[in-house]
Amino acid sequence: NGNIALGLGVLASGMEICAMYPITPATSASHYLSEVFEDVGGLVHQAEDEIAACSFAIGASYAGKCAVTITSGPGYSLKQEALGLAVMAEIPLVVVNVQRGGPSTGQPTKAEQGDLLSACFGSHGDAPKVVMAAATIEDCFYAMITARKIAETFNMVVVVLTDANLATAQQPFRRPRFDDAWLAPPTDHGAVPAGMKPYDWDSRTGLTRRFIPGQAGGMHCLTGLAHDRDSYVAYDPQINQEGIRHRSLKLAAMQKTLKTPPVFGDPTGDLLVVGWGSTKGAIEEAVARVQAEGEKVSSLHLTFLQPMPSGIKAILEGFRKVITIENSWSDSLDDELIDADNRRLSNLAWMLRAKYLVDVDCWSEVTGQPTKPATIARVIREKLKEQG
């Protein structure tokens, strides 16, 4: 299942520490890791709560490892302040959010995709994080390898979104052949070059060397406060501006490495269906059914939600109409009170409209059940009929 695939991905990525607190539907990932992780030199730390788990993982990463903390929606909410510290201090960290129904305790055993906006923008202040979503159980495995590489390359927080559909479903996939390239190179514990500062941001990419406690010449005071290149507290307005600018540049530099996702179907047409996460299989099956009826419909599935790859706007503009299919709430225009001015859109639709200034519609349901291909096909046919 998806949670075991996550655990296998943690092993394959070379990460050695997982800190978490039990929470449905993420708990079985820690159960699996607890059984096998020590056999390969890893450690599972069960903390007293979600905040402690995140803080433990941050401390482990600060000490030179790259740690992962696994949780679900309520736990991710609790981790927000600690994640802000990791962003400010530029400490690599992988966070997995196995989404479930919300808000509050919500539906612990049911699936939902309601955490996208909180994953991207949940922290107070400007706290750029990489956010990616697994679309299949196989993706749950490889996403952990990718997330660890990004976290350590850019000294950033990387959030991997899955959900209860993936966590508990079972699916065979081709046995991975281990590749040494999956592992990050050994951490550099050598002496820090003379004159190098703990936050010596590159003016173009925002990147800086990662300092590890105990390195000769690397002593400095770590703080969650705004800081300058020497890690001194930034009281000067321009110093604060400089730090925020460089942390944002890292996200831009990472975006330049992404490939434009492929379109399922023709690159232009009457309707483009956009999705993310575990809806991929259902969307593509539905699109294939309607394509077989002679309709000009295609789909696009996004893995990276923050940042988004280049080329997406051109894809959206190649279709007469664009609609997202999601398992997060959106108001229906069939309700008497709902109109274009007060309608709340599903998460990805909000983001695409804001970023690309394209008229993106949405259809969603939050039943706690996987959305069926037949349902999506019906929605597609209705949308095509509206267009005429």
Short mmCIF file of C-alpha atoms in Angstrom, two decimals:
data_model
loop_
_atom_site.label_atom_id
_atom_site.label_comp_id
_atom_site.label_asym_id
_atom_site.label_seq_id
_atom_site.Cartn_x
_atom_site.Cartn_y
_atom_site.Cartn_z
CA ASN A 1 0.00 0.00 0.00
CA GLY A 2 0.99 3.66 -0.19
CA ASN A 3 2.26 3.90 3.37
CA ILE A 4 4.54 0.89 2.95
CA ALA A 5 5.75 2.37 -0.34
CA LEU A 6 6.55 5.58 1.57
CA GLY A 7 8.53 3.59 4.11
CA LEU A 8 10.42 1.75 1.37
CA GLY A 9 11.14 5.11 -0.24
CA VAL A 10 12.56 6.43 3.03
CA LEU A 11 14.92 3.43 3.12
CA ALA A 12 15.92 3.83 -0.52
CA SER A 13 16.52 7.57 -0.17
CA GLY A 14 19.20 7.08 2.47
CA MET A 15 17.33 9.06 5.12
CA GLU A 16 18.19 7.63 8.53
CA ILE A 17 15.73 9.28 10.92
CA CYS A 18 11.93 9.37 10.95
CA ALA A 19 10.25 11.29 13.77
CA MET A 20 6.50 11.10 14.08
CA TYR A 21 3.51 10.80 16.36
CA PRO A 22 0.79 8.24 15.51
CA ILE A 23 -2.08 9.69 13.50
CA THR A 24 -4.60 8.12 11.13
CA PRO A 25 -4.12 7.41 8.22
CA ALA A 26 -0.31 7.89 8.40
CA THR A 27 0.44 5.59 11.34
CA SER A 28 1.09 2.39 9.39
CA ALA A 29 4.08 4.04 7.72
CA SER A 30 5.74 4.31 11.14
CA HIS A 31 4.68 0.74 12.00
CA TYR A 32 6.45 -0.53 8.88
CA LEU A 33 9.56 1.57 9.46
CA SER A 34 9.69 0.48 13.11
CA GLU A 35 9.94 -3.12 11.92
CA VAL A 36 12.71 -2.67 9.36
CA PHE A 37 14.50 0.68 9.79
CA GLU A 38 17.04 -0.41 12.42
CA ASP A 39 18.16 -3.26 10.15
CA VAL A 40 19.64 -0.67 7.79
CA GLY A 41 20.92 1.73 10.42
CA GLY A 42 17.81 3.91 10.66
CA LEU A 43 15.88 5.18 13.66
CA VAL A 44 12.16 5.77 14.23
CA HIS A 45 11.50 8.27 17.01
CA GLN A 46 7.96 8.33 18.42
CA ALA A 47 7.63 11.74 20.03
CA GLU A 48 5.14 12.84 22.66
CA ASP A 49 3.22 14.93 20.11
CA GLU A 50 3.38 16.26 16.56
CA ILE A 51 5.23 19.46 17.50
CA ALA A 52 7.95 17.47 19.26
CA ALA A 53 8.23 15.09 16.31
CA CYS A 54 8.80 17.95 13.88
CA SER A 55 11.28 19.65 16.21
CA PHE A 56 13.18 16.38 16.68
CA ALA A 57 13.44 15.95 12.90
CA ILE A 58 14.66 19.53 12.47
CA GLY A 59 17.32 18.98 15.14
CA ALA A 60 18.47 15.78 13.47
CA SER A 61 18.75 17.54 10.12
CA TYR A 62 20.59 20.47 11.69
CA ALA A 63 23.09 17.98 13.12
CA GLY A 64 23.96 16.73 9.63
CA LYS A 65 21.34 14.14 8.72
CA CYS A 66 18.25 14.63 6.55
CA ALA A 67 15.22 13.60 8.56
CA VAL A 68 11.60 12.96 7.66
CA THR A 69 8.48 13.52 9.73
CA ILE A 70 5.23 11.83 8.66
CA THR A 71 1.78 13.02 9.70
CA SER A 72 -1.76 13.79 8.56
CA GLY A 73 -3.77 17.03 8.37
CA PRO A 74 -4.21 17.88 12.08
CA GLY A 75 -0.56 17.03 12.75
CA TYR A 76 0.58 19.15 9.85
CA SER A 77 -1.31 22.09 11.35
CA LEU A 78 0.52 21.59 14.66
CA LYS A 79 3.91 21.52 12.91
CA GLN A 80 3.52 24.95 11.29
CA GLU A 81 5.59 27.01 13.73
CA ALA A 82 8.44 24.50 13.71
CA LEU A 83 8.38 24.40 9.90
CA GLY A 84 8.81 28.17 9.93
CA LEU A 85 11.99 27.67 11.97
CA ALA A 86 13.32 25.18 9.41
CA VAL A 87 12.61 27.67 6.61
CA MET A 88 14.24 30.58 8.44
CA ALA A 89 17.30 28.57 9.49
CA GLU A 90 17.47 26.89 6.02
CA ILE A 91 17.57 23.36 7.41
CA PRO A 92 16.68 20.52 5.01
CA LEU A 93 13.58 18.59 6.06
CA VAL A 94 11.09 16.22 4.41
CA VAL A 95 7.48 16.34 5.64
CA VAL A 96 4.84 13.83 4.53
CA ASN A 97 1.16 14.73 4.94
CA VAL A 98 -1.13 11.74 4.39
CA GLN A 99 -4.28 13.83 3.96
CA ARG A 100 -7.64 12.95 5.47
CA GLY A 101 -11.05 14.56 5.82
CA GLY A 102 -11.21 17.78 7.82
CA PRO A 103 -11.37 20.26 9.43
CA SER A 104 -10.62 19.48 13.11
CA THR A 105 -10.81 15.74 13.73
CA GLY A 106 -12.95 15.51 10.59
CA GLN A 107 -13.00 12.06 9.05
CA PRO A 108 -9.78 10.33 10.17
CA THR A 109 -10.27 7.24 7.98
CA LYS A 110 -11.60 8.99 4.88
CA ALA A 111 -9.75 10.58 1.98
CA GLU A 112 -9.67 14.24 1.03
CA GLN A 113 -7.35 16.67 -0.78
CA GLY A 114 -8.07 19.67 1.42
CA ASP A 115 -4.53 20.48 2.56
CA LEU A 116 -2.96 21.89 -0.60
CA LEU A 117 -3.29 25.56 0.29
CA SER A 118 -2.12 25.01 3.87
CA ALA A 119 0.88 23.04 2.60
CA CYS A 120 1.87 25.88 0.29
CA PHE A 121 0.96 28.91 2.38
CA GLY A 122 0.20 27.71 5.92
CA SER A 123 2.99 29.44 7.80
CA HIS A 124 2.94 32.99 9.11
CA GLY A 125 5.13 35.30 7.06
CA ASP A 126 6.81 34.34 3.81
CA ALA A 127 8.00 30.74 4.24
CA PRO A 128 8.70 29.19 0.82
CA LYS A 129 8.51 25.40 0.75
CA VAL A 130 8.57 22.86 -2.07
CA VAL A 131 5.24 21.01 -2.28
CA MET A 132 4.81 17.87 -4.36
CA ALA A 133 2.07 15.24 -4.54
CA ALA A 134 2.23 11.51 -5.20
CA ALA A 135 -0.28 10.33 -7.79
CA THR A 136 0.13 6.55 -7.44
CA ILE A 137 1.41 4.03 -4.92
CA GLU A 138 4.60 3.73 -6.97
CA ASP A 139 4.94 7.53 -6.76
CA CYS A 140 4.89 7.24 -2.96
CA PHE A 141 8.15 5.31 -3.22
CA TYR A 142 10.00 7.54 -5.66
CA ALA A 143 8.68 10.78 -4.16
CA MET A 144 10.71 10.19 -1.01
CA ILE A 145 13.93 9.87 -3.00
CA THR A 146 13.18 13.05 -4.93
CA ALA A 147 12.14 14.94 -1.80
CA ARG A 148 15.34 14.12 0.05
CA LYS A 149 17.48 15.24 -2.91
CA ILE A 150 15.65 18.55 -3.19
CA ALA A 151 15.74 19.18 0.57
CA GLU A 152 19.49 18.71 0.78
CA THR A 153 20.35 20.42 -2.48
CA PHE A 154 18.44 23.58 -1.66
CA ASN A 155 18.43 23.42 2.17
CA MET A 156 14.64 23.64 2.14
CA VAL A 157 11.52 22.08 3.58
CA VAL A 158 9.92 19.68 1.09
CA VAL A 159 6.30 18.65 1.69
CA VAL A 160 5.05 15.44 0.08
CA LEU A 161 1.26 15.12 -0.08
CA THR A 162 -0.46 11.74 -0.26
CA ASP A 163 -3.91 10.82 1.07
CA ALA A 164 -5.93 8.02 2.60
CA ASN A 165 -6.76 6.63 -0.86
CA LEU A 166 -3.09 5.95 -1.53
CA ALA A 167 -2.23 5.06 2.07
CA THR A 168 -4.60 2.09 2.30
CA ALA A 169 -5.06 0.97 -1.31
CA GLN A 170 -2.92 -1.89 -2.61
CA GLN A 171 -1.31 -2.08 -6.01
CA PRO A 172 1.62 -3.97 -7.50
CA PHE A 173 4.38 -2.05 -9.22
CA ARG A 174 7.65 -3.08 -10.80
CA ARG A 175 10.31 -3.86 -8.20
CA PRO A 176 12.73 -0.90 -8.12
CA ARG A 177 16.37 -1.57 -9.01
CA PHE A 178 18.49 0.28 -6.48
CA ASP A 179 20.57 3.10 -7.88
CA ASP A 180 23.44 4.74 -5.97
CA ALA A 181 22.30 8.07 -7.45
CA TRP A 182 19.28 7.94 -5.14
CA LEU A 183 21.53 8.66 -2.17
CA ALA A 184 22.83 12.11 -1.35
CA PRO A 185 26.63 12.44 -1.19
CA PRO A 186 28.19 12.30 2.29
CA THR A 187 27.76 15.45 4.35
CA ASP A 188 30.83 17.70 4.18
CA HIS A 189 32.28 17.86 7.68
CA GLY A 190 35.49 19.52 6.53
CA ALA A 191 36.70 22.85 7.83
CA VAL A 192 34.75 25.89 6.65
CA PRO A 193 36.86 28.05 4.28
CA ALA A 194 38.21 31.18 5.92
CA GLY A 195 35.87 34.13 5.63
CA MET A 196 32.78 32.09 4.64
CA LYS A 197 29.63 33.16 6.45
CA PRO A 198 26.92 30.77 7.68
CA TYR A 199 24.41 32.42 5.31
CA ASP A 200 26.65 33.44 2.41
CA TRP A 201 23.72 33.63 -0.01
CA ASP A 202 24.51 33.40 -3.71
CA SER A 203 23.16 36.55 -5.35
CA ARG A 204 21.63 34.60 -8.27
CA THR A 205 20.24 31.42 -6.67
CA GLY A 206 20.00 32.24 -2.97
CA LEU A 207 21.92 29.04 -2.18
CA THR A 208 24.47 28.88 0.58
CA ARG A 209 26.74 26.20 2.00
CA ARG A 210 25.21 24.05 4.72
CA PHE A 211 27.09 24.44 8.01
CA ILE A 212 27.21 21.38 10.31
CA PRO A 213 27.79 21.69 14.07
CA GLY A 214 31.38 20.85 14.95
CA GLN A 215 32.94 22.00 11.69
CA ALA A 216 36.17 23.89 12.22
CA GLY A 217 35.60 27.58 11.52
CA GLY A 218 31.84 27.16 11.39
CA MET A 219 30.77 28.28 14.84
CA HIS A 220 27.76 30.61 14.80
CA CYS A 221 24.55 31.25 16.71
CA LEU A 222 21.50 29.66 15.11
CA THR A 223 18.25 31.57 15.52
CA GLY A 224 14.69 31.58 14.32
CA LEU A 225 14.84 35.36 14.16
CA ALA A 226 15.48 37.26 10.94
CA HIS A 227 19.22 37.27 10.48
CA ASP A 228 22.07 38.55 8.32
CA ARG A 229 24.78 36.56 6.55
CA ASP A 230 26.66 36.11 9.85
CA SER A 231 23.47 34.75 11.49
CA TYR A 232 23.20 37.86 13.66
CA VAL A 233 19.69 39.07 14.42
CA ALA A 234 18.54 41.42 11.65
CA TYR A 235 17.36 44.70 13.11
CA ASP A 236 18.08 46.58 9.90
CA PRO A 237 15.09 46.61 7.48
CA GLN A 238 17.30 46.02 4.44
CA ILE A 239 18.92 42.97 6.03
CA ASN A 240 15.50 41.42 6.61
CA GLN A 241 14.58 42.18 3.00
CA GLU A 242 17.80 40.53 1.81
CA GLY A 243 17.15 37.33 3.75
CA ILE A 244 13.58 36.95 2.49
CA ARG A 245 14.71 37.65 -1.08
CA HIS A 246 17.36 34.92 -1.02
CA ARG A 247 15.08 32.30 0.52
CA SER A 248 12.59 33.04 -2.26
CA LEU A 249 15.31 32.81 -4.91
CA LYS A 250 16.00 29.22 -3.85
CA LEU A 251 12.44 28.30 -4.78
CA ALA A 252 12.91 30.00 -8.16
CA ALA A 253 16.20 28.17 -8.72
CA MET A 254 14.54 24.87 -7.92
CA GLN A 255 11.69 25.69 -10.36
CA LYS A 256 14.21 26.02 -13.19
CA THR A 257 15.05 22.32 -12.81
CA LEU A 258 11.47 21.10 -13.42
CA LYS A 259 10.16 19.66 -16.68
CA THR A 260 6.78 20.61 -18.13
CA PRO A 261 4.34 17.77 -17.33
CA PRO A 262 2.96 15.80 -20.29
CA VAL A 263 -0.61 16.19 -21.54
CA PHE A 264 -2.72 13.03 -21.61
CA GLY A 265 -4.25 13.37 -25.06
CA ASP A 266 -3.96 16.08 -27.69
CA PRO A 267 -2.13 19.31 -26.74
CA THR A 268 -5.14 21.43 -27.77
CA GLY A 269 -8.89 20.91 -27.72
CA ASP A 270 -12.24 21.83 -26.21
CA LEU A 271 -11.64 20.83 -22.58
CA LEU A 272 -8.61 20.25 -20.37
CA VAL A 273 -9.10 18.41 -17.07
CA VAL A 274 -6.42 19.21 -14.49
CA GLY A 275 -5.79 17.15 -11.38
CA TRP A 276 -3.22 16.32 -8.74
CA GLY A 277 -2.57 13.50 -6.30
CA SER A 278 -4.51 10.25 -6.15
CA THR A 279 -7.19 11.28 -8.68
CA LYS A 280 -4.84 10.65 -11.62
CA GLY A 281 -6.00 7.14 -12.51
CA ALA A 282 -9.70 8.00 -12.32
CA ILE A 283 -9.25 11.20 -14.35
CA GLU A 284 -7.27 9.53 -17.13
CA GLU A 285 -9.70 6.61 -17.35
CA ALA A 286 -12.62 9.05 -17.61
CA VAL A 287 -10.84 11.18 -20.21
CA ALA A 288 -10.02 8.09 -22.27
CA ARG A 289 -13.70 7.08 -22.25
CA VAL A 290 -14.83 10.48 -23.50
CA GLN A 291 -12.01 10.64 -26.04
CA ALA A 292 -13.30 7.34 -27.45
CA GLU A 293 -16.62 9.10 -28.06
CA GLY A 294 -14.84 11.53 -30.38
CA GLU A 295 -14.62 14.48 -27.97
CA LYS A 296 -11.60 16.81 -27.90
CA VAL A 297 -10.74 16.43 -24.22
CA SER A 298 -7.36 15.94 -22.57
CA SER A 299 -5.96 15.94 -19.03
CA LEU A 300 -2.95 17.31 -17.19
CA HIS A 301 -1.74 15.99 -13.86
CA LEU A 302 0.58 18.03 -11.64
CA THR A 303 3.24 16.56 -9.36
CA PHE A 304 4.89 19.82 -8.31
CA LEU A 305 2.38 22.29 -6.89
CA GLN A 306 4.90 24.73 -5.45
CA PRO A 307 6.74 25.75 -7.48
CA MET A 308 4.86 24.80 -10.63
CA PRO A 309 6.91 23.95 -13.73
CA SER A 310 7.23 26.29 -16.68
CA GLY A 311 4.97 25.72 -19.68
CA ILE A 312 1.70 25.17 -17.82
CA LYS A 313 0.11 28.45 -18.89
CA ALA A 314 0.70 27.63 -22.56
CA ILE A 315 -0.99 24.25 -22.05
CA LEU A 316 -4.01 25.83 -20.34
CA GLU A 317 -4.37 28.41 -23.11
CA GLY A 318 -4.49 25.65 -25.73
CA PHE A 319 -8.02 24.66 -24.66
CA ARG A 320 -11.38 26.41 -24.89
CA LYS A 321 -12.18 25.49 -21.29
CA VAL A 322 -10.17 24.26 -18.30
CA ILE A 323 -11.60 22.49 -15.23
CA THR A 324 -9.97 20.94 -12.18
CA ILE A 325 -11.25 17.72 -10.63
CA GLU A 326 -10.40 17.58 -6.92
CA ASN A 327 -11.38 16.08 -3.58
CA SER A 328 -11.47 19.45 -1.82
CA TRP A 329 -14.50 21.64 -1.25
CA SER A 330 -15.91 23.97 -3.89
CA ASP A 331 -19.31 25.67 -3.95
CA SER A 332 -21.83 24.55 -6.55
CA LEU A 333 -23.52 27.12 -8.76
CA ASP A 334 -26.65 24.98 -8.40
CA ASP A 335 -27.08 26.35 -4.87
CA GLU A 336 -29.43 29.34 -4.78
CA LEU A 337 -27.08 31.62 -2.85
CA ILE A 338 -23.96 30.84 -4.89
CA ASP A 339 -22.90 33.02 -7.79
CA ALA A 340 -19.65 33.99 -9.53
CA ASP A 341 -18.90 36.63 -6.88
CA ASN A 342 -19.18 34.50 -3.75
CA ARG A 343 -18.30 31.03 -5.02
CA ARG A 344 -15.45 29.28 -3.22
CA LEU A 345 -13.28 27.25 -5.57
CA SER A 346 -11.34 24.06 -4.91
CA ASN A 347 -7.67 24.42 -3.97
CA LEU A 348 -5.90 23.85 -7.26
CA ALA A 349 -8.43 25.95 -9.18
CA TRP A 350 -7.66 28.91 -6.86
CA MET A 351 -3.94 28.51 -7.49
CA LEU A 352 -4.15 28.14 -11.28
CA ARG A 353 -6.47 31.14 -11.65
CA ALA A 354 -4.26 33.32 -9.47
CA LYS A 355 -0.99 32.29 -11.08
CA TYR A 356 -1.89 32.12 -14.77
CA LEU A 357 -4.91 34.45 -15.05
CA VAL A 358 -6.80 31.73 -16.93
CA ASP A 359 -10.54 31.15 -16.38
CA VAL A 360 -10.27 27.79 -14.61
CA ASP A 361 -13.52 26.14 -13.48
CA CYS A 362 -13.69 23.32 -10.94
CA TRP A 363 -15.73 20.33 -9.89
CA SER A 364 -15.14 18.56 -6.62
CA GLU A 365 -16.62 16.29 -4.02
CA VAL A 366 -15.68 15.59 -0.40
CA THR A 367 -17.57 12.36 0.23
CA GLY A 368 -14.52 10.69 1.74
CA GLN A 369 -14.62 8.12 -1.06
CA PRO A 370 -12.43 7.85 -4.16
CA THR A 371 -13.97 9.74 -7.08
CA LYS A 372 -15.07 7.22 -9.69
CA PRO A 373 -14.14 7.42 -13.40
CA ALA A 374 -17.83 7.22 -14.37
CA THR A 375 -18.57 10.28 -12.24
CA ILE A 376 -15.74 12.26 -13.80
CA ALA A 377 -16.81 11.19 -17.30
CA ARG A 378 -20.33 12.47 -16.55
CA VAL A 379 -18.94 15.82 -15.37
CA ILE A 380 -16.81 16.09 -18.52
CA ARG A 381 -19.78 15.41 -20.79
CA GLU A 382 -21.87 18.02 -18.94
CA LYS A 383 -19.12 20.61 -19.26
CA LEU A 384 -18.73 19.91 -22.99
CA LYS A 385 -22.51 20.21 -23.43
CA GLU A 386 -22.48 23.61 -21.68
CA GLN A 387 -19.88 24.82 -24.20
CA GLY A 388 -22.00 23.69 -27.12
#
